GROMACS .gro file of C-alpha atoms in nm:
model
  193
    1MET     CA    1   0.100  -0.075  -0.470
    2ALA     CA    2  -0.141  -0.302  -0.291
    3SER     CA    3  -0.300  -0.382  -0.627
    4ASP     CA    4   0.019  -0.573  -0.713
    5TYR     CA    5  -0.123  -0.859  -0.507
    6GLY     CA    6  -0.430  -0.894  -0.728
    7ASP     CA    7  -0.679  -0.903  -0.441
    8ASP     CA    8  -0.799  -0.721  -0.129
    9ALA     CA    9  -0.579  -0.924   0.104
   10GLY     CA   10  -0.258  -0.743   0.008
   11GLU     CA   11  -0.416  -0.401   0.054
   12LYS     CA   12  -0.569  -0.507   0.386
   13MET     CA   13  -0.233  -0.640   0.501
   14ILE     CA   14  -0.053  -0.315   0.420
   15GLU     CA   15  -0.324  -0.110   0.594
   16ASP     CA   16  -0.315  -0.345   0.892
   17PHE     CA   17   0.063  -0.315   0.928
   18ALA     CA   18   0.055   0.063   0.886
   19ARG     CA   19  -0.219   0.103   1.147
   20PHE     CA   20  -0.036  -0.131   1.385
   21GLY     CA   21   0.297   0.043   1.322
   22GLU     CA   22   0.148   0.385   1.398
   23ARG     CA   23   0.003   0.257   1.721
   24MET     CA   24   0.279   0.027   1.845
   25GLY     CA   25   0.593   0.135   1.659
   26GLU     CA   26   0.799   0.000   1.372
   27ARG     CA   27   0.979  -0.267   1.573
   28ALA     CA   28   0.649  -0.413   1.696
   29MET     CA   29   0.517  -0.405   1.339
   30TYR     CA   30   0.812  -0.614   1.214
   31ASP     CA   31   0.767  -0.856   1.503
   32ARG     CA   32   0.399  -0.889   1.415
   33ALA     CA   33   0.490  -0.957   1.051
   34ARG     CA   34   0.735  -1.228   1.156
   35ARG     CA   35   0.474  -1.395   1.376
   36MET     CA   36   0.206  -1.370   1.106
   37ARG     CA   37   0.438  -1.516   0.841
   38SER     CA   38   0.517  -1.808   1.071
   39ALA     CA   39   0.147  -1.865   1.145
   40PHE     CA   40   0.063  -1.852   0.772
   41GLU     CA   41   0.340  -2.105   0.699
   42ASN     CA   42   0.213  -2.338   0.972
   43ALA     CA   43  -0.144  -2.304   0.845
   44THR     CA   44  -0.021  -2.389   0.494
   45ALA     CA   45   0.141  -2.707   0.621
   46ALA     CA   46  -0.165  -2.800   0.828
   47THR     CA   47  -0.407  -2.763   0.537
   48ARG     CA   48  -0.196  -2.950   0.280
   49GLY     CA   49  -0.288  -3.279   0.437
   50ALA     CA   50  -0.658  -3.203   0.475
   51ALA     CA   51  -0.748  -3.340   0.132
   52GLY     CA   52  -0.726  -3.714   0.091
   53GLU     CA   53  -0.681  -3.804   0.459
   54GLY     CA   54  -0.902  -4.067   0.617
   55ASP     CA   55  -0.976  -4.433   0.572
   56ALA     CA   56  -1.095  -4.536   0.226
   57ARG     CA   57  -1.369  -4.751   0.389
   58GLU     CA   58  -1.508  -4.450   0.574
   59LYS     CA   59  -1.717  -4.185   0.413
   60PRO     CA   60  -1.466  -3.903   0.353
   61ALA     CA   61  -1.513  -3.591   0.560
   62GLU     CA   62  -1.681  -3.304   0.382
   63TRP     CA   63  -1.542  -3.029   0.606
   64ALA     CA   64  -1.200  -2.970   0.759
   65LYS     CA   65  -1.100  -2.734   1.036
   66LEU     CA   66  -0.788  -2.534   1.099
   67ASP     CA   67  -0.702  -2.434   1.454
   68MET     CA   68  -0.643  -2.058   1.465
   69ALA     CA   69  -0.480  -2.058   1.812
   70GLU     CA   70  -0.146  -1.936   1.676
   71PHE     CA   71  -0.319  -1.645   1.505
   72GLN     CA   72  -0.525  -1.567   1.815
   73GLU     CA   73  -0.202  -1.512   2.011
   74ILE     CA   74  -0.105  -1.227   1.779
   75GLU     CA   75  -0.234  -0.884   1.877
   76ASP     CA   76  -0.530  -0.752   1.672
   77TYR     CA   77  -0.650  -1.095   1.565
   78ALA     CA   78  -0.961  -0.936   1.410
   79GLY     CA   79  -0.742  -0.758   1.153
   80ILE     CA   80  -0.567  -1.084   1.066
   81LYS     CA   81  -0.904  -1.255   1.015
   82GLU     CA   82  -1.004  -0.983   0.767
   83ILE     CA   83  -0.683  -1.045   0.569
   84ILE     CA   84  -0.746  -1.421   0.567
   85GLU     CA   85  -1.109  -1.377   0.463
   86ALA     CA   86  -1.010  -1.146   0.176
   87LYS     CA   87  -0.756  -1.399   0.046
   88LEU     CA   88  -1.003  -1.688   0.075
   89ARG     CA   89  -1.264  -1.482  -0.115
   90ALA     CA   90  -1.008  -1.429  -0.391
   91TYR     CA   91  -0.985  -1.808  -0.422
   92ALA     CA   92  -1.365  -1.847  -0.395
   93VAL     CA   93  -1.331  -2.064  -0.085
   94ASP     CA   94  -1.649  -2.129   0.110
   95SER     CA   95  -1.545  -2.103   0.476
   96ALA     CA   96  -1.680  -2.026   0.822
   97TRP     CA   97  -1.543  -1.945   1.167
   98PHE     CA   98  -1.627  -2.156   1.469
   99VAL     CA   99  -1.541  -2.075   1.831
  100GLU     CA  100  -1.538  -2.362   2.079
  101PRO     CA  101  -1.760  -2.243   2.364
  102ALA     CA  102  -1.565  -2.426   2.635
  103THR     CA  103  -1.214  -2.312   2.537
  104GLY     CA  104  -1.265  -1.999   2.328
  105ARG     CA  105  -1.039  -2.144   2.058
  106GLU     CA  106  -1.143  -2.051   1.709
  107HIS     CA  107  -1.127  -2.270   1.399
  108LEU     CA  108  -1.150  -2.193   1.031
  109LEU     CA  109  -1.391  -2.440   0.873
  110PHE     CA  110  -1.363  -2.514   0.500
  111ARG     CA  111  -1.468  -2.783   0.256
  112VAL     CA  112  -1.215  -3.060   0.208
  113ALA     CA  113  -1.262  -3.008  -0.166
  114ASP     CA  114  -1.125  -2.654  -0.117
  115ALA     CA  115  -0.820  -2.763   0.086
  116ARG     CA  116  -0.580  -2.691  -0.200
  117GLU     CA  117  -0.712  -2.336  -0.240
  118VAL     CA  118  -0.692  -2.283   0.136
  119TRP     CA  119  -0.328  -2.385   0.161
  120LEU     CA  120  -0.244  -2.185  -0.152
  121SER     CA  121  -0.410  -1.884   0.016
  122PHE     CA  122  -0.204  -1.923   0.331
  123ASP     CA  123   0.111  -1.987   0.126
  124GLU     CA  124   0.058  -1.662  -0.068
  125LEU     CA  125  -0.012  -1.472   0.253
  126SER     CA  126   0.312  -1.601   0.408
  127ARG     CA  127   0.510  -1.490   0.101
  128GLU     CA  128   0.336  -1.149   0.084
  129THR     CA  129   0.380  -1.065   0.452
  130ASP     CA  130   0.735  -0.929   0.440
  131ALA     CA  131   0.672  -0.716   0.131
  132ALA     CA  132   0.351  -0.576   0.281
  133CYS     CA  133   0.532  -0.492   0.603
  134GLU     CA  134   0.810  -0.314   0.410
  135ARG     CA  135   0.554  -0.109   0.217
  136ALA     CA  136   0.373  -0.017   0.536
  137ALA     CA  137   0.705   0.092   0.689
  138ALA     CA  138   0.777   0.305   0.381
  139GLU     CA  139   0.432   0.466   0.404
  140LEU     CA  140   0.488   0.540   0.772
  141ALA     CA  141   0.827   0.694   0.697
  142LYS     CA  142   0.675   0.917   0.428
  143ARG     CA  143   0.395   1.019   0.663
  144GLU     CA  144   0.641   1.103   0.941
  145ALA     CA  145   0.858   1.303   0.701
  146ARG     CA  146   0.555   1.505   0.587
  147GLU     CA  147   0.458   1.572   0.948
  148ALA     CA  148   0.813   1.671   1.037
  149ALA     CA  149   0.824   1.912   0.744
  150GLY     CA  150   0.501   2.070   0.865
  151ALA     CA  151   0.297   1.934   0.577
  152ARG     CA  152   0.520   2.104   0.323
  153ASP     CA  153   0.362   2.190  -0.010
  154GLU     CA  154   0.492   1.932  -0.260
  155ARG     CA  155   0.388   2.128  -0.570
  156PRO     CA  156   0.657   2.267  -0.799
  157LEU     CA  157   0.782   2.615  -0.715
  158GLU     CA  158   0.637   2.761  -1.036
  159ALA     CA  159   0.284   2.642  -0.946
  160ARG     CA  160   0.312   2.779  -0.592
  161ALA     CA  161   0.441   3.115  -0.727
  162ARG     CA  162   0.155   3.135  -0.977
  163GLN     CA  163  -0.097   3.079  -0.696
  164ALA     CA  164   0.074   3.339  -0.475
  165ARG     CA  165   0.065   3.601  -0.757
  166ALA     CA  166  -0.304   3.531  -0.819
  167ALA     CA  167  -0.379   3.567  -0.447
  168ALA     CA  168  -0.183   3.894  -0.429
  169SER     CA  169  -0.370   4.033  -0.731
  170ALA     CA  170  -0.702   3.937  -0.574
  171LEU     CA  171  -0.606   4.113  -0.251
  172GLU     CA  172  -0.501   4.426  -0.442
  173ALA     CA  173  -0.829   4.430  -0.632
  174GLU     CA  174  -1.021   4.386  -0.309
  175GLY     CA  175  -0.824   4.667  -0.144
  176ALA     CA  176  -0.921   4.906  -0.423
  177THR     CA  177  -1.291   4.852  -0.363
  178THR     CA  178  -1.297   4.836   0.013
  179ARG     CA  179  -1.145   5.073   0.257
  180ALA     CA  180  -0.980   4.974   0.572
  181PRO     CA  181  -1.150   5.120   0.875
  182SER     CA  182  -0.975   5.437   0.975
  183ARG     CA  183  -0.888   5.506   1.331
  184GLY     CA  184  -0.853   5.839   1.484
  185PRO     CA  185  -0.562   5.935   1.699
  186ARG     CA  186  -0.535   5.728   2.009
  187VAL     CA  187  -0.529   5.926   2.328
  188GLN     CA  188  -0.311   5.787   2.594
  189GLU     CA  189  -0.346   5.895   2.950
  190VAL     CA  190  -0.022   5.976   3.122
  191ARG     CA  191  -0.005   6.009   3.494
  192ALA     CA  192   0.255   6.204   3.674
  193ARG     CA  193   0.409   6.073   3.991
   0.00000   0.00000   0.00000
């Protein structure tokens, strides 16, 4: 279940992969997962050094930024941002998004004091990616099997039989009170040659 992750990010990731897999196919979904995992791992490494960097004589920076270019190259970047935001919310990280007007590159801005929580968030996302992709693939397979079976009724045979008997009894009772319209003999015109 998505609740195994303990936050919205896992559920959003599974939904994102399932939606992407339906639209683009299973192979593309696995490729997307591989690229996302790599981007999460790189973001983890990039944010680990954000805390404590800088000259001791200088006033330490209050905010750090993470370049999201690698994520922007992955299709449906908006869905990835939602996953990241959900994970950062789970860690109570105060963050913002900033797009450079000249280049269009986007950055995740976060407080240097929250750097540890940010890299832990990305580290968890990188570890959860493969499992979320596998679950999405399993959901897609189940969905396809149901569609192939013509939305077969999954209830036990006894329950389906009970419903069928009740429906038949209702039809019999209805037939006793209403009469089917009667038709007279149908005259058919026959032409001779």
